[in-house]
Coordinates of C-alpha atoms in Angstrom, one line a residue:
X1330 CA -48.7 -21.8 26.5
X1331 CA -51.8 -22.8 28.9
X1332 CA -50.9 -23.7 32.7
X1333 CA -51.3 -26.7 33.7
X1334 CA -54.1 -26.2 36.0
X1335 CA -55.9 -25.4 32.7
X1336 CA -55.2 -27.9 30.7
X1337 CA -57.9 -30.8 29.7
X1338 CA -60.7 -28.7 32.1
X1339 CA -64.3 -28.0 30.8
X1340 CA -67.1 -26.9 32.8
X1341 CA -69.1 -24.8 34.5
X1342 CA -67.4 -21.6 34.8
X1343 CA -69.8 -20.0 37.5
X1344 CA -69.2 -15.8 37.9
X1345 CA -70.6 -14.4 41.2
X1346 CA -71.9 -10.7 41.3
X1347 CA -71.5 -8.0 43.7
X1348 CA -72.3 -8.3 47.3
X1349 CA -74.4 -10.8 49.0
X1350 CA -74.6 -12.3 52.7
X1351 CA -74.4 -15.4 51.0
X1352 CA -72.0 -15.3 48.6
X1353 CA -69.9 -17.7 50.2
X1354 CA -72.3 -20.5 50.9
X1355 CA -73.5 -20.1 46.8
X1356 CA -69.7 -20.4 46.0
X1357 CA -69.8 -24.1 47.5
X1358 CA -73.3 -24.8 46.2
X1359 CA -71.6 -24.1 42.8
X1360 CA -68.8 -26.4 43.2
X1361 CA -70.6 -29.2 45.0
X1362 CA -72.7 -28.5 42.0
X1363 CA -69.6 -29.3 39.9
X1364 CA -68.2 -25.9 38.5
X1365 CA -64.4 -26.2 37.9
X1366 CA -64.0 -22.2 37.7
X1367 CA -65.2 -19.9 40.2
X1368 CA -64.3 -16.1 39.3
X1369 CA -64.7 -13.7 42.0
X1370 CA -66.5 -10.4 40.2
X1371 CA -67.3 -7.3 42.7
X1372 CA -66.6 -4.2 41.5
X1373 CA -67.3 -2.3 45.2
X1374 CA -64.8 -0.2 46.5
X1375 CA -64.5 -1.4 49.8
X1376 CA -61.3 -3.3 49.4
X1377 CA -61.1 -5.3 53.0
X1378 CA -64.5 -7.0 52.1
X1379 CA -63.0 -7.7 48.9
X1380 CA -59.9 -9.2 49.9
X1381 CA -61.3 -11.1 52.6
X1382 CA -64.2 -12.5 50.1
X1383 CA -61.7 -13.6 47.5
X1384 CA -59.1 -15.0 50.2
X1385 CA -62.2 -17.4 51.7
X1386 CA -62.9 -18.0 48.1
X1387 CA -59.5 -19.2 47.3
X1388 CA -59.3 -21.5 50.1
X1389 CA -62.9 -23.3 49.1
X1390 CA -62.2 -23.5 45.1
X1391 CA -58.8 -25.2 46.9
X1392 CA -60.6 -27.3 48.9
X1393 CA -63.3 -28.3 45.8
X1394 CA -60.2 -28.6 43.0
X1395 CA -61.6 -25.8 41.0
X1396 CA -60.0 -22.6 39.4
X1397 CA -60.1 -19.3 41.4
X1398 CA -60.2 -16.4 38.9
X1399 CA -60.3 -12.8 40.0
X1400 CA -62.4 -10.1 38.0
X1401 CA -60.3 -7.0 36.7
X1402 CA -57.8 -7.1 39.6
X1403 CA -54.6 -7.8 39.4
X1404 CA -53.2 -7.0 42.6
X1405 CA -56.1 -8.8 44.6
X1406 CA -55.3 -11.8 42.2
X1407 CA -51.5 -11.5 43.3
X1408 CA -52.5 -10.7 47.8
X1409 CA -54.8 -13.9 47.7
X1410 CA -52.9 -16.5 45.7
X1411 CA -55.4 -16.7 43.2
X1412 CA -55.1 -19.1 40.2
X1413 CA -55.4 -16.1 38.0
X1414 CA -57.3 -12.9 36.6
X1415 CA -60.0 -12.2 33.8
X1416 CA -59.4 -9.1 31.9
X1417 CA -62.2 -7.0 30.1
X1418 CA -60.7 -4.2 27.7
X1419 CA -61.0 -1.3 29.8
X1420 CA -58.9 -3.4 32.5
X1421 CA -55.2 -4.1 32.8
X1422 CA -53.0 -4.3 30.2
X1423 CA -52.2 -8.3 29.6
X1424 CA -48.4 -7.9 29.7
X1425 CA -48.2 -6.2 32.9
X1426 CA -50.8 -8.7 34.2
X1427 CA -48.3 -11.3 33.5
X1428 CA -45.3 -9.4 34.4
X1429 CA -47.4 -9.1 38.2
X1430 CA -48.7 -12.9 38.3
X1431 CA -46.1 -14.6 36.5
X1432 CA -45.8 -17.3 34.5
X1433 CA -47.8 -19.9 35.5
X1434 CA -50.9 -17.4 36.2
X1435 CA -53.9 -17.9 34.2
X1436 CA -55.0 -14.6 32.3
X1437 CA -58.4 -15.0 30.4
X1438 CA -59.5 -12.2 28.4
X1439 CA -62.8 -11.0 27.4
X1440 CA -62.7 -10.9 23.5
X1441 CA -66.7 -10.4 23.0
X1442 CA -67.8 -10.5 19.4
X1443 CA -64.5 -9.6 17.9
X1444 CA -61.9 -12.6 16.7
X1445 CA -59.5 -10.1 15.9
X1446 CA -58.7 -9.2 19.5
X1447 CA -58.9 -12.7 20.0
X1448 CA -56.0 -13.4 17.9
X1449 CA -54.0 -10.3 19.6
X1450 CA -54.8 -11.7 22.7
X1451 CA -53.5 -14.9 21.9
X1452 CA -50.3 -13.8 20.9
X1453 CA -49.7 -11.8 23.6
X1454 CA -50.3 -14.7 25.9
X1455 CA -53.7 -15.0 27.1
X1456 CA -54.5 -18.7 28.4
X1457 CA -58.4 -18.5 27.7
X1458 CA -60.3 -16.4 25.4
X1459 CA -64.2 -15.2 26.1
X1460 CA -66.7 -14.8 23.7
X1461 CA -70.2 -13.5 24.0
X1462 CA -72.8 -12.2 24.9
X1463 CA -74.8 -15.4 23.2
X1464 CA -77.9 -14.3 24.4
X1465 CA -79.7 -11.6 26.1
X1466 CA -78.0 -11.1 29.6
X1467 CA -79.7 -10.0 32.7
X1468 CA -76.2 -9.3 33.8
X1469 CA -75.4 -7.6 31.2
X1470 CA -78.7 -6.4 28.9
X1471 CA -76.5 -3.9 26.7
X1472 CA -73.8 -5.9 26.0
X1473 CA -72.7 -6.7 22.3
X1474 CA -74.2 -10.2 20.8
X1475 CA -71.6 -13.0 19.4
X1476 CA -72.8 -15.8 17.0
X1477 CA -71.8 -19.2 18.0
X1478 CA -70.3 -19.6 14.4
X1479 CA -67.1 -17.4 16.5
X1480 CA -66.3 -19.8 18.4
X1481 CA -66.2 -22.3 15.6
X1482 CA -63.5 -19.9 14.1
X1483 CA -61.9 -19.2 17.3
X1484 CA -60.9 -23.0 17.4
X1485 CA -57.7 -22.4 15.5
X1486 CA -55.9 -20.2 18.0
X1487 CA -56.0 -23.4 19.9
X1488 CA -56.7 -21.7 23.5
X1489 CA -59.7 -23.1 25.6
X1490 CA -62.5 -20.7 25.0
X1491 CA -65.4 -19.6 27.3
X1492 CA -69.3 -18.8 26.3
X1493 CA -71.1 -16.1 28.1
X1494 CA -74.2 -14.0 27.9
X1495 CA -77.3 -15.3 29.0
X1496 CA -76.3 -19.1 29.1
X1497 CA -79.1 -21.3 30.6
X1498 CA -79.2 -25.1 30.6
X1499 CA -81.6 -25.5 27.5
X1500 CA -79.3 -23.1 24.8
X1501 CA -75.9 -24.2 26.6
X1502 CA -75.3 -27.2 24.6
X1503 CA -75.4 -25.7 21.5
X1504 CA -72.4 -23.6 22.3
X1505 CA -70.6 -26.7 23.5
X1506 CA -71.2 -27.9 20.4
X1507 CA -69.7 -24.7 18.2
X1508 CA -66.5 -25.0 20.3
X1509 CA -67.2 -24.1 24.3
X1510 CA -65.0 -25.5 26.4
X1511 CA -66.7 -23.1 29.6
X1512 CA -69.9 -22.1 29.9
X1513 CA -69.7 -18.5 32.2
X1514 CA -72.8 -18.4 34.1
X1515 CA -73.3 -15.6 36.9
X1516 CA -77.2 -15.0 37.5
X1517 CA -78.1 -18.7 35.9
X1518 CA -76.2 -19.7 39.4
X1519 CA -75.8 -17.3 42.1
X1520 CA -79.6 -16.1 41.2
X1521 CA -81.3 -19.9 41.4
X1522 CA -83.3 -20.8 44.0
X1523 CA -80.9 -24.0 44.5
X1524 CA -77.3 -22.7 43.1
X1525 CA -76.4 -26.3 43.7
X1526 CA -78.8 -27.8 41.5
X1527 CA -78.7 -25.1 38.7
X1528 CA -74.8 -25.7 38.4
X1529 CA -75.5 -29.5 38.0
X1530 CA -77.9 -28.7 35.3
X1531 CA -75.1 -27.1 33.3
X1532 CA -71.6 -29.5 34.4
X1533 CA -73.9 -32.5 33.0
X1534 CA -74.4 -30.7 29.8
X1535 CA -70.5 -31.2 29.5
X1536 CA -71.0 -35.2 29.7
X1537 CA -74.1 -35.4 27.4
X1538 CA -72.8 -33.1 24.3
X1539 CA -71.8 -33.6 21.4
X1540 CA -67.9 -33.8 20.9
X1541 CA -66.5 -30.7 19.6
X1542 CA -66.0 -30.3 16.1

């Protein structure tokens, strides 16, 4: 089951990365540029700052009718009332996350280049599946690589698909054509000189791309 907030939604999935003084301003810029999902990703151990930032991002997302997803931290997602959580292979178990967050929470799972992992996540109740890296990524240079064909093969699972890894406005359209519902971007938005303009370039791909097969 896909929660109602995620149904029929496509577009830019912007991901923050680490501690930055202008985090909130950049997040607002990304949402003004058309991002439909914002993920808070911060691996630091400063729990008080992380909760304050996550709560502020949740308010910002609500103001822009966007979804706020927390990377890794199920308890933080619950504490700030986020729309959901994103889980990697070394994070919390999907079923325990569902128990904590409830049936309406959005739970996304990183599937990397592994269709079998995607099938297992779908069977356990994941709400979206993320694949990548599709291109060399400055944020995760050692990330395993995925081929666009994987998106075509995953369509039969019936869940929204997220593509990630080195995606630019120049190469993103091919992933949308292969079946991506969302393009997940970190540095392409948050390290850009103008985050709003950068986000708009990604968002525009979804209005100009060919229909999914």
